[in-house]
């Protein structure tokens, strides 16, 4: 929902992405997105962090109390997610 809201606002198609937890002393989420999509949407990870707080009160609470760090952007090479999906389908 949060990513859809960002893309709708920017009038961009929803990018393929993976949002996964990164555990640590203070955990955070990592946003894995292909480089082309990251370049089309300036500060995508910051926008997603803000949007997650708007649609999820628990996320907002953990961010404001510093129990969760901001979303971290991890750029992948273009086509990487499609290749990964294809490899998983062949299993």
Tab-separated table of C-alpha atoms in Angstrom:
chain	number	residue	atom	x	y	z
A	1	UNK	CA	0.000	0.000	0.000
A	2	UNK	CA	2.766	2.465	0.870
A	3	UNK	CA	4.676	1.845	-2.368
A	4	UNK	CA	1.458	2.094	-4.372
A	5	UNK	CA	0.745	5.485	-2.777
A	6	UNK	CA	4.217	6.785	-3.671
A	7	UNK	CA	3.994	5.580	-7.266
A	8	UNK	CA	0.470	6.920	-7.689
A	9	UNK	CA	1.591	10.347	-6.418
A	10	UNK	CA	4.529	10.372	-8.830
A	11	UNK	CA	2.348	9.026	-11.660
A	12	UNK	CA	4.850	6.191	-12.128
A	13	UNK	CA	4.193	2.469	-12.565
A	14	UNK	CA	4.851	0.437	-9.451
A	15	UNK	CA	8.445	-0.725	-9.523
A	16	UNK	CA	9.436	-4.301	-8.773
A	17	UNK	CA	10.904	-4.277	-5.304
A	18	UNK	CA	11.625	-6.355	-2.213
A	19	UNK	CA	11.362	-4.929	1.279
A	20	UNK	CA	13.128	-7.157	3.785
A	21	UNK	CA	14.136	-6.803	7.420
A	22	UNK	CA	17.765	-6.289	8.359
A	23	UNK	CA	18.256	-7.402	11.920
A	24	UNK	CA	20.675	-5.556	14.156
A	25	UNK	CA	20.895	-3.786	17.484
A	26	UNK	CA	18.337	-1.419	15.978
A	27	UNK	CA	16.606	-3.200	13.096
A	28	UNK	CA	15.552	-1.594	9.833
A	29	UNK	CA	14.106	-2.546	6.482
A	30	UNK	CA	16.106	-2.689	3.284
A	31	UNK	CA	14.448	-1.703	0.039
A	32	UNK	CA	15.890	-3.721	-2.846
A	33	UNK	CA	15.018	-2.042	-6.126
A	34	UNK	CA	16.511	-2.069	-9.592
A	35	UNK	CA	18.714	0.909	-10.420
A	36	UNK	CA	16.453	2.222	-13.195
A	37	UNK	CA	13.476	2.491	-10.847
A	38	UNK	CA	15.610	4.074	-8.134
A	39	UNK	CA	16.810	6.728	-10.581
A	40	UNK	CA	13.266	7.515	-11.762
A	41	UNK	CA	12.081	8.237	-8.214
A	42	UNK	CA	14.294	10.583	-6.245
A	43	UNK	CA	14.879	9.555	-2.614
A	44	UNK	CA	12.600	6.529	-2.992
A	45	UNK	CA	13.692	4.946	0.294
A	46	UNK	CA	12.951	8.156	2.226
A	47	UNK	CA	9.548	8.449	0.574
A	48	UNK	CA	8.790	4.822	1.431
A	49	UNK	CA	9.876	5.303	5.044
A	50	UNK	CA	7.491	8.257	5.365
A	51	UNK	CA	4.647	6.433	3.571
A	52	UNK	CA	5.023	3.337	5.769
A	53	UNK	CA	4.532	5.528	8.824
A	54	UNK	CA	1.399	7.025	7.276
A	55	UNK	CA	-0.259	3.650	6.615
A	56	UNK	CA	1.013	1.738	9.654
A	57	UNK	CA	0.788	3.252	13.141
A	58	UNK	CA	3.047	0.565	14.630
A	59	UNK	CA	5.776	1.390	12.107
A	60	UNK	CA	5.411	5.100	12.907
A	61	UNK	CA	5.605	4.383	16.633
A	62	UNK	CA	8.767	2.289	16.312
A	63	UNK	CA	10.415	4.936	14.098
A	64	UNK	CA	9.569	7.788	16.471
A	65	UNK	CA	10.830	5.851	19.505
A	66	UNK	CA	14.038	4.880	17.627
A	67	UNK	CA	13.283	1.154	17.908
A	68	UNK	CA	13.487	0.973	14.118
A	69	UNK	CA	15.908	2.762	11.810
A	70	UNK	CA	14.962	4.360	8.491
A	71	UNK	CA	14.553	2.304	5.325
A	72	UNK	CA	17.886	1.653	3.593
A	73	UNK	CA	18.102	1.600	-0.221
A	74	UNK	CA	19.902	-1.267	-1.919
A	75	UNK	CA	20.136	-0.738	-5.679
A	76	UNK	CA	20.221	-3.858	-7.828
A	77	UNK	CA	21.287	-4.115	-11.437
A	78	UNK	CA	18.441	-3.704	-13.904
A	79	UNK	CA	16.724	-7.043	-14.540
A	80	UNK	CA	18.031	-8.651	-11.327
A	81	UNK	CA	14.615	-9.230	-9.761
A	82	UNK	CA	13.215	-10.785	-12.937
A	83	UNK	CA	16.197	-13.126	-13.170
A	84	UNK	CA	15.750	-14.117	-9.535
A	85	UNK	CA	12.039	-14.809	-10.080
A	86	UNK	CA	12.826	-16.943	-13.123
A	87	UNK	CA	15.444	-18.928	-11.194
A	88	UNK	CA	12.951	-19.584	-8.388
A	89	UNK	CA	10.280	-20.763	-10.856
A	90	UNK	CA	12.703	-23.316	-12.315
A	91	UNK	CA	13.287	-24.989	-8.962
